[in-house]
mmCIF file of C-alpha atoms and ligand atoms in Angstrom:
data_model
loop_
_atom_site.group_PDB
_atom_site.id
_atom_site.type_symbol
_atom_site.label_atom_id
_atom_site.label_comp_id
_atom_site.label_asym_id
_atom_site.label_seq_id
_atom_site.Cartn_x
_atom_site.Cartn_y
_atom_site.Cartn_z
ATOM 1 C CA UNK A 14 -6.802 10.603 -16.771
ATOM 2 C CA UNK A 15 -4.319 8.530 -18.521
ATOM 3 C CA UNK A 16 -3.424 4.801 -18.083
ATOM 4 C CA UNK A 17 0.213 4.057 -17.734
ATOM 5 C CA UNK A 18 2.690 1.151 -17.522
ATOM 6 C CA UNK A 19 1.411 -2.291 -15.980
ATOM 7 C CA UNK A 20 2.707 -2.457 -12.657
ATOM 8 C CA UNK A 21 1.168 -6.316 -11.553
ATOM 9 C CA UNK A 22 -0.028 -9.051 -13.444
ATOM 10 C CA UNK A 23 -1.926 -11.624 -11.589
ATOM 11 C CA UNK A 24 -3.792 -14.315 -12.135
ATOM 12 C CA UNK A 25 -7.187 -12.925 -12.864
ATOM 13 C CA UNK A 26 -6.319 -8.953 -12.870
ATOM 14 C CA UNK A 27 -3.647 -6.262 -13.848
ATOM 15 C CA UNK A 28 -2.865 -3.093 -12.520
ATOM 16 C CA UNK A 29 -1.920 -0.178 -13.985
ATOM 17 C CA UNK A 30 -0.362 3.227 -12.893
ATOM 18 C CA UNK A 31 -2.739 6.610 -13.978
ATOM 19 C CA UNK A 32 -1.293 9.860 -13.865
ATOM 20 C CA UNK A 33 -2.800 10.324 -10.382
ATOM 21 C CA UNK A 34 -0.709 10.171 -7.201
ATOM 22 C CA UNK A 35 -1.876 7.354 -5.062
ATOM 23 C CA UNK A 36 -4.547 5.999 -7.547
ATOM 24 C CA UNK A 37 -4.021 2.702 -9.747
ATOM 25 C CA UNK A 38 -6.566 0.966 -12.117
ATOM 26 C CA UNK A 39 -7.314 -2.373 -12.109
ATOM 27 C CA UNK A 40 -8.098 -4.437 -15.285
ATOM 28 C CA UNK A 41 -10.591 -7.402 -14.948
ATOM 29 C CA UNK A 42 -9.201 -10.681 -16.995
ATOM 30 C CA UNK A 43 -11.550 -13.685 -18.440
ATOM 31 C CA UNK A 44 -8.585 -15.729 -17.436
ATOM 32 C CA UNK A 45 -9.538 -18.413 -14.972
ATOM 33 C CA UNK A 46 -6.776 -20.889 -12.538
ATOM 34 C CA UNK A 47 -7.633 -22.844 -9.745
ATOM 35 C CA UNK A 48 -5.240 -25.298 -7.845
ATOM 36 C CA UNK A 49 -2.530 -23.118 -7.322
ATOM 37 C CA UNK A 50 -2.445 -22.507 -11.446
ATOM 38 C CA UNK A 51 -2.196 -26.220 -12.019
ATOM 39 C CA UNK A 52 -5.537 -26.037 -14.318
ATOM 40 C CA UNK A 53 -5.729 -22.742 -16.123
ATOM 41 C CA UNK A 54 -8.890 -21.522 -18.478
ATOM 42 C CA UNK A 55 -11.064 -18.550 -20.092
ATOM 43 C CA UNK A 56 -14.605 -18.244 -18.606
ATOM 44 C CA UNK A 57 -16.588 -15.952 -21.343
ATOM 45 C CA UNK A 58 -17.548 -12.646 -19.614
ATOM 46 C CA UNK A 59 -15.883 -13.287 -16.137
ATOM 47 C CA UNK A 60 -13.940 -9.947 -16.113
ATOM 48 C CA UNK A 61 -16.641 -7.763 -16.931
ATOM 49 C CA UNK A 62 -18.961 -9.830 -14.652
ATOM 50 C CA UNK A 63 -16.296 -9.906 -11.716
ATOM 51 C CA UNK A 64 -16.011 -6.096 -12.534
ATOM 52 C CA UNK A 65 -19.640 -5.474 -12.007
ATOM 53 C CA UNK A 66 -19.983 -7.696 -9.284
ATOM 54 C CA UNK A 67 -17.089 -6.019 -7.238
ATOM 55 C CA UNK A 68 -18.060 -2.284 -7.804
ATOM 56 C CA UNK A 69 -21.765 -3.085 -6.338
ATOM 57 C CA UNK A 70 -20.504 -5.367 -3.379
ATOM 58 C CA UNK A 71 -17.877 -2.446 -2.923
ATOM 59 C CA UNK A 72 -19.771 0.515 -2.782
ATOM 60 C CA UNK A 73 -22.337 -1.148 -1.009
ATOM 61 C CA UNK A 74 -20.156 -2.372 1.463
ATOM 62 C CA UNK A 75 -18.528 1.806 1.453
ATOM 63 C CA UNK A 76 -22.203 2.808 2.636
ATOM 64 C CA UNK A 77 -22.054 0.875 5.270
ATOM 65 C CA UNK A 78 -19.244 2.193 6.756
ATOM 66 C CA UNK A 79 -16.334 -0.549 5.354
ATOM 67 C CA UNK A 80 -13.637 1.072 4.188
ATOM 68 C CA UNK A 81 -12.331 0.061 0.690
ATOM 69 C CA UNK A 82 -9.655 1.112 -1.940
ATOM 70 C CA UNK A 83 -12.863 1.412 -4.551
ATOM 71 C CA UNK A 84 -13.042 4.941 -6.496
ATOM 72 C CA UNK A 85 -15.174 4.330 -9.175
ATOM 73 C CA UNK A 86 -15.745 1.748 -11.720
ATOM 74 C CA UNK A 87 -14.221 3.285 -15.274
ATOM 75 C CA UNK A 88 -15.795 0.790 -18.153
ATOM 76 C CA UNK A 89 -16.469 -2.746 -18.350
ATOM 77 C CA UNK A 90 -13.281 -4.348 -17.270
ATOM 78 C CA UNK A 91 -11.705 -1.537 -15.452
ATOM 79 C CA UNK A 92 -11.344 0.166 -12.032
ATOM 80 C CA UNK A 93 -10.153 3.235 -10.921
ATOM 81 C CA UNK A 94 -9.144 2.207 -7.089
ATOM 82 C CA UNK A 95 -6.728 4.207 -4.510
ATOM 83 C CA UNK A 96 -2.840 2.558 -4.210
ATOM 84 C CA UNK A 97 -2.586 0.140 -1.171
ATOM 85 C CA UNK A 98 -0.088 -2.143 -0.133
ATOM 86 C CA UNK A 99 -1.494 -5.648 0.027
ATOM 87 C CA UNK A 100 -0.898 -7.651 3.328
ATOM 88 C CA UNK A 101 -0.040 -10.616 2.555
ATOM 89 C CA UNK A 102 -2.653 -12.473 4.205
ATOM 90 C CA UNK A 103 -5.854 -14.056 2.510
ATOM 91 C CA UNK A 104 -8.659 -13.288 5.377
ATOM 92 C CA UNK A 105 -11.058 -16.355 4.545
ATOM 93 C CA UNK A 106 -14.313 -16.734 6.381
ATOM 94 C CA UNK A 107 -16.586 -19.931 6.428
ATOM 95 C CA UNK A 108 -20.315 -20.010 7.470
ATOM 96 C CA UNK A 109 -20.739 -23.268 6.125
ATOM 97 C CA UNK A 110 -18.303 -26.252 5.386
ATOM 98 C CA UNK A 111 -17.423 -26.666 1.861
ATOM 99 C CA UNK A 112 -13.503 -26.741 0.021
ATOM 100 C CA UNK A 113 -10.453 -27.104 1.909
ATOM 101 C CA UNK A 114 -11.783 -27.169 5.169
ATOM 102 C CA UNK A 115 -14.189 -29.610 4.618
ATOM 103 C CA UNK A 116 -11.272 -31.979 2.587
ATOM 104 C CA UNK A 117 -8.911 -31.180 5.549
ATOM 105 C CA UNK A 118 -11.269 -32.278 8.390
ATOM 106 C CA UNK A 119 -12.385 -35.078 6.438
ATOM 107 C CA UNK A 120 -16.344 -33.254 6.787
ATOM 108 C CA UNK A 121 -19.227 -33.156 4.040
ATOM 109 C CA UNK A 122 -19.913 -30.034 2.212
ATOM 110 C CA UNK A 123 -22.834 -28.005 3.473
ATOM 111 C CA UNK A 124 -22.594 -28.523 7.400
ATOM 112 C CA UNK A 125 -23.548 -24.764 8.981
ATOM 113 C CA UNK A 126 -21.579 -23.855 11.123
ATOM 114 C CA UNK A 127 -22.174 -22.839 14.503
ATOM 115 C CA UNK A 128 -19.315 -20.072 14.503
ATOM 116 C CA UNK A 129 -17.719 -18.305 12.177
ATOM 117 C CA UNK A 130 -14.882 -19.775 10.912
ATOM 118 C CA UNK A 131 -11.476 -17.392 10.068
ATOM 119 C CA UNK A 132 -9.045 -18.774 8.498
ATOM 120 C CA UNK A 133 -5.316 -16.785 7.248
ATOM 121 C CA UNK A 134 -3.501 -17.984 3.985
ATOM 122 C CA UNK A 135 -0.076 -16.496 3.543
ATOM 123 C CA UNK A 136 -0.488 -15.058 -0.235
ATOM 124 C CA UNK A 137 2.935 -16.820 -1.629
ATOM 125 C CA UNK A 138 2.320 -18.671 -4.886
ATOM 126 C CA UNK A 139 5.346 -20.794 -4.894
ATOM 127 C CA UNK A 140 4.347 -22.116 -1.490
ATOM 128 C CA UNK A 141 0.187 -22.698 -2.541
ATOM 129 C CA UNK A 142 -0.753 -20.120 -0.325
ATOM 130 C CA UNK A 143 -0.599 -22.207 2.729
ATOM 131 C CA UNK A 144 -2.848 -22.364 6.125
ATOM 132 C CA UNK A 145 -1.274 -20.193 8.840
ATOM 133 C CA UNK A 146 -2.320 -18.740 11.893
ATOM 134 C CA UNK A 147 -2.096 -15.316 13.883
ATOM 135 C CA UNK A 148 1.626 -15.959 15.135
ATOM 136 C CA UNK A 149 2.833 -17.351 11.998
ATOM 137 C CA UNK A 150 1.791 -13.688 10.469
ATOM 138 C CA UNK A 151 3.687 -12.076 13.137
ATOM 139 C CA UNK A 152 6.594 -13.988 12.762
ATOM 140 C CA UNK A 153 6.600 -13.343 8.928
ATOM 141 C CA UNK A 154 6.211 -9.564 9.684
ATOM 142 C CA UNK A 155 2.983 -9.323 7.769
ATOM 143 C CA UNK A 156 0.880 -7.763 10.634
ATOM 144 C CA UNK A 157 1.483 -7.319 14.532
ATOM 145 C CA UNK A 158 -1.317 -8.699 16.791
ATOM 146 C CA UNK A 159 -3.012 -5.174 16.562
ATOM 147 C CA UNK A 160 -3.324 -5.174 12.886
ATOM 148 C CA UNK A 161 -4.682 -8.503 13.143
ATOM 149 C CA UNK A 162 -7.733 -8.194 15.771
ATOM 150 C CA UNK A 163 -8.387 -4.897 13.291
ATOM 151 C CA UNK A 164 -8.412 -7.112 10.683
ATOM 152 C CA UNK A 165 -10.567 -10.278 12.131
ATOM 153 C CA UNK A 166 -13.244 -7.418 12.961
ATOM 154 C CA UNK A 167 -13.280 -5.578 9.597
ATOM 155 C CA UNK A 168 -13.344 -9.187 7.978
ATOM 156 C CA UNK A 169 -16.297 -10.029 10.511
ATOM 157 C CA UNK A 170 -18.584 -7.138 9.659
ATOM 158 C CA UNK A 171 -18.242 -7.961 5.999
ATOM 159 C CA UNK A 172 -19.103 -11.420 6.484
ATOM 160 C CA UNK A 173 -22.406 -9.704 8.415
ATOM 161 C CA UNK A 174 -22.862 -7.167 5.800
ATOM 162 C CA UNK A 175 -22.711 -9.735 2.971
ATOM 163 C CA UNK A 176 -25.250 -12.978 5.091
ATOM 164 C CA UNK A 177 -27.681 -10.287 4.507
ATOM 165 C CA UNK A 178 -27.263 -9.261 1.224
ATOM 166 C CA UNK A 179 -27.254 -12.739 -0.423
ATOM 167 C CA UNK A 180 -29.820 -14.199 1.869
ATOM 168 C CA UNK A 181 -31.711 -10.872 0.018
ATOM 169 C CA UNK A 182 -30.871 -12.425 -3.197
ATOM 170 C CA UNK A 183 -31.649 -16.175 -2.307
ATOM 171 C CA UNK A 184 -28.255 -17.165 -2.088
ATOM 172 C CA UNK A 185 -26.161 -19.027 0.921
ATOM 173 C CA UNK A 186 -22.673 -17.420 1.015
ATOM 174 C CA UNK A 187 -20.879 -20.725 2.297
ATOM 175 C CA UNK A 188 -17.503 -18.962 2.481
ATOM 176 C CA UNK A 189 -15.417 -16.227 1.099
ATOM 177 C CA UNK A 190 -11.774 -14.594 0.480
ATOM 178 C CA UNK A 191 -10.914 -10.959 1.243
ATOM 179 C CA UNK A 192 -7.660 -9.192 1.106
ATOM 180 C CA UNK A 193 -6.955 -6.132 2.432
ATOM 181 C CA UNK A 194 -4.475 -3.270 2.214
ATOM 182 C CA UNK A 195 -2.873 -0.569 3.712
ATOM 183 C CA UNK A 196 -3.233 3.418 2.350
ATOM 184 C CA UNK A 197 -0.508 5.537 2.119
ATOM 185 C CA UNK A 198 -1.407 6.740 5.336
ATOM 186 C CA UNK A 199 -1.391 3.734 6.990
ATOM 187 C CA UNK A 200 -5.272 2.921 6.717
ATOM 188 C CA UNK A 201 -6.610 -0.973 6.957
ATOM 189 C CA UNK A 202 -9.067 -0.841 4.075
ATOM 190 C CA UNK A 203 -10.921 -3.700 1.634
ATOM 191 C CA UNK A 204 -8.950 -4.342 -1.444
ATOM 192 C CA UNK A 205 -9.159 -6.659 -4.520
ATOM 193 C CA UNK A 206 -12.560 -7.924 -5.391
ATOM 194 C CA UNK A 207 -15.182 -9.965 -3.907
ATOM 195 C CA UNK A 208 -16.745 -11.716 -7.114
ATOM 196 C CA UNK A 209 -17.467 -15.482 -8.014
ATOM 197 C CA UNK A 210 -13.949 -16.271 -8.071
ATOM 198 C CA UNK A 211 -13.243 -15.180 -4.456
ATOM 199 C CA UNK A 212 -17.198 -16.468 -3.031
ATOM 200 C CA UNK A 213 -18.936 -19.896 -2.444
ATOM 201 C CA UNK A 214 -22.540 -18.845 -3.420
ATOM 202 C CA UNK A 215 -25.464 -21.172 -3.261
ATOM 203 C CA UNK A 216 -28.518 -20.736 -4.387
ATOM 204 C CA UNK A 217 -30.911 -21.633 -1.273
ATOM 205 C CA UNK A 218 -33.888 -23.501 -2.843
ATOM 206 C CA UNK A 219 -31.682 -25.811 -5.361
ATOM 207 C CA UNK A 220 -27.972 -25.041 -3.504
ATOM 208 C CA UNK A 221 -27.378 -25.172 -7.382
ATOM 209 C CA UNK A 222 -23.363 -23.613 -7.382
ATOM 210 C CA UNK A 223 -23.244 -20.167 -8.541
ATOM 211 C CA UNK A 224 -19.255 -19.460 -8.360
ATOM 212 C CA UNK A 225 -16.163 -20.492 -9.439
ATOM 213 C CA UNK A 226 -16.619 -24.009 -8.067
ATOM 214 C CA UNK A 227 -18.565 -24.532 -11.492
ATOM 215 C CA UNK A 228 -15.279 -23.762 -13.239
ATOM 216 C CA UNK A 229 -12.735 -26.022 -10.454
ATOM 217 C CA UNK A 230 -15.287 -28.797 -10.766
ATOM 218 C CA UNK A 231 -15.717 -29.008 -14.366
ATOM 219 C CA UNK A 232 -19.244 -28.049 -13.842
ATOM 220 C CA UNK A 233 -20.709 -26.459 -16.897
ATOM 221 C CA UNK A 234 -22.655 -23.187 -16.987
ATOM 222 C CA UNK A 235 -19.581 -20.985 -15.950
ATOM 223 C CA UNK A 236 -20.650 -17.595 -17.217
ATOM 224 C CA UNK A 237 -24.514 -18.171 -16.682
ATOM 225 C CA UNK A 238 -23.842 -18.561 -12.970
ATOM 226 C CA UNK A 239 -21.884 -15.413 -12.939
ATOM 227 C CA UNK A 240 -24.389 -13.807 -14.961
ATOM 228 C CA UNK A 241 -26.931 -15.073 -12.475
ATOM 229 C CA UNK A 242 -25.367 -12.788 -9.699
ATOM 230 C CA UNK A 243 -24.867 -10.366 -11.382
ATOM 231 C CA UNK A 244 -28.588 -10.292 -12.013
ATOM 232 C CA UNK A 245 -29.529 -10.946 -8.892
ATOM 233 C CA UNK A 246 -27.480 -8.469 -7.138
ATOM 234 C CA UNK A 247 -28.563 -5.695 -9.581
ATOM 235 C CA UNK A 248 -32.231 -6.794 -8.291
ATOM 236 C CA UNK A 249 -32.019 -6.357 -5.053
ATOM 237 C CA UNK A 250 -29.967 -3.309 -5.071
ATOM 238 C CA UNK A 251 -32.146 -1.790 -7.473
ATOM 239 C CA UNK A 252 -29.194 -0.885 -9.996
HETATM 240 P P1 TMP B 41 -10.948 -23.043 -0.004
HETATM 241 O O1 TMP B 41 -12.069 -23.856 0.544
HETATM 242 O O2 TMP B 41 -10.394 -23.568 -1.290
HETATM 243 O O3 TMP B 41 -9.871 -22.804 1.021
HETATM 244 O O4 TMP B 41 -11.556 -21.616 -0.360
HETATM 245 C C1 TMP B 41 -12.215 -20.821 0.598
HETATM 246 C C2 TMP B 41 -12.802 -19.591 -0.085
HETATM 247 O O5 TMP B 41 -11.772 -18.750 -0.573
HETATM 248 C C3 TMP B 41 -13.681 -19.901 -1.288
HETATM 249 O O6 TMP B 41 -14.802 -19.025 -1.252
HETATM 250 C C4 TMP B 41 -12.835 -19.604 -2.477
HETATM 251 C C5 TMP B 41 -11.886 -18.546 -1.973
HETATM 252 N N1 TMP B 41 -10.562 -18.657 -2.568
HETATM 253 C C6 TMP B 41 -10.033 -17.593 -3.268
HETATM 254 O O7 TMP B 41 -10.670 -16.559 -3.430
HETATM 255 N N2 TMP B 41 -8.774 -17.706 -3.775
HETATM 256 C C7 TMP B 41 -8.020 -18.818 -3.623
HETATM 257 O O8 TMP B 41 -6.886 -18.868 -4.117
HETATM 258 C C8 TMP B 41 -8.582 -19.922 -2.891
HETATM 259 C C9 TMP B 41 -7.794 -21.186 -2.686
HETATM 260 C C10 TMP B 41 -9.848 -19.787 -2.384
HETATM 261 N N1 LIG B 42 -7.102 -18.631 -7.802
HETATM 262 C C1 LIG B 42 -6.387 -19.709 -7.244
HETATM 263 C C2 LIG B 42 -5.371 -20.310 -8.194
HETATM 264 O O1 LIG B 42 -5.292 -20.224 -9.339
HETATM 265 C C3 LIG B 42 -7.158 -20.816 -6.648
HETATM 266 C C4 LIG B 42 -8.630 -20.904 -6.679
HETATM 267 O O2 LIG B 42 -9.340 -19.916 -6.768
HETATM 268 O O3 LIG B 42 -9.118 -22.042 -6.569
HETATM 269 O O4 LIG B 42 -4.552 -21.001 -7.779
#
């Protein structure tokens, strides 16, 4: 297989066209933002890490019947994955209060919930990727109310899948970010990554921060905690 031209840069990945129809590779960066890009970085090892992270969580998540855009994971920063169109919609989902919501409701970090929380962020960086809800997407055209209840479910059996698999691995998954895509053939599948960057992850007996909060926060110990999952997950999937 050969790689070809860059077709996206984003913040944290690029994507690349192969000589395969309908399959793309994506190239795990060390670069770090938060805020919208306001505070930019490097965090040693995060795109291998990230890399790692995301081809375990993926095919685990494939064996359980999710279906993702993950092929197979190439070398240490890159993916081969199938072409999807992104929706335009960041599917977050909060077990616990932490971030945003907790800022916005004027809450403490940390409060369990007693429901899951969805939230929908309309991906547009020049607009901070603002709250929206379900008739704000289908007023923008990015999903009809269909595509939406399909994606609230596939978006709640991850969250179920992943409780587990953390709780497995000591960890509290406070909150998370998927986006998902659509398949040539119309398909709702998993897309991007589900890493550090895109998790809260606590650990349960210290709730020590294992995720990119280390890096918004000016935390220290960036790469260890990635490393840390990494380790862990490779534990208890017996990788
Ligand atoms: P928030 O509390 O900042 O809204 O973040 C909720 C979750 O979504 C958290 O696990 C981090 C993740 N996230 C991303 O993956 N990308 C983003 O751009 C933002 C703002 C949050
Ligand atoms: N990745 C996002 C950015 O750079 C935000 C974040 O993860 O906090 O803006």
């Amino acid at each position: 297989m050969t790689k070809g031209a860059m077709l996206y840069e984003g913040k944290a990945k690029q994507v690349f066209e192969t000589d395969r129809p309908g399959e793309v590779i994506v190239r795990f960066k060390d670069d770090a933002t938060a805020f919208n890009a306001q505070k930019r970085g490097n965090v040693d090892l995060k795109g291998e890490m990230n890399n790692a992270i995301t081809t375990l969580i993926f095919e685990y998540l494939n064996d359980k019947g999710i279906p993702t855009h993950f092929i197979k994971k190439l070398d240490e920063r890159e993916q081969l994955v199938k072409k999807v169109s992104i929706i335009p919609l960041e599917m977050v989902v909060r077990n616990y209060s932490a971030g945003s919501m907790a800022q916005r409701l004027g809450v403490d970090e940390g409060i369990k919930s007693p429901v899951t929380i969805f939230d929908i962020c309309y991906k547009r960086d020049d607009l901070g990727d603002p709250l929206i809800n379900d008739h704000h997407a289908v007023f923008l055209g990015a999903a009809t109310y269909g595509e939406l209840d399909e994606m609230y479910d596939l978006t709640s059996d991850i969250n179920d899948i992943l409780i587990e698999l953390f709780d497995r691995m000591n960890i509290i998954l406070v909150d998370f970010k998927i986006e998902l895509g659509k398949t040539a053939d119309g398909q709702i599948v998993l897309a991007d990554e589900i890493s550090p960057d895109t998790c809260r992850l606590w650990d349960k007996d210290t709730m020590k921060k294992l995720d990119k909060d280390r890096f918004r926060r000016d935390l220290g110990e960036v790469t260890e905690a990635y490393v840390e999952i990494y380790e862990r997950l490779k534990k208890v999937l017996n990788k």
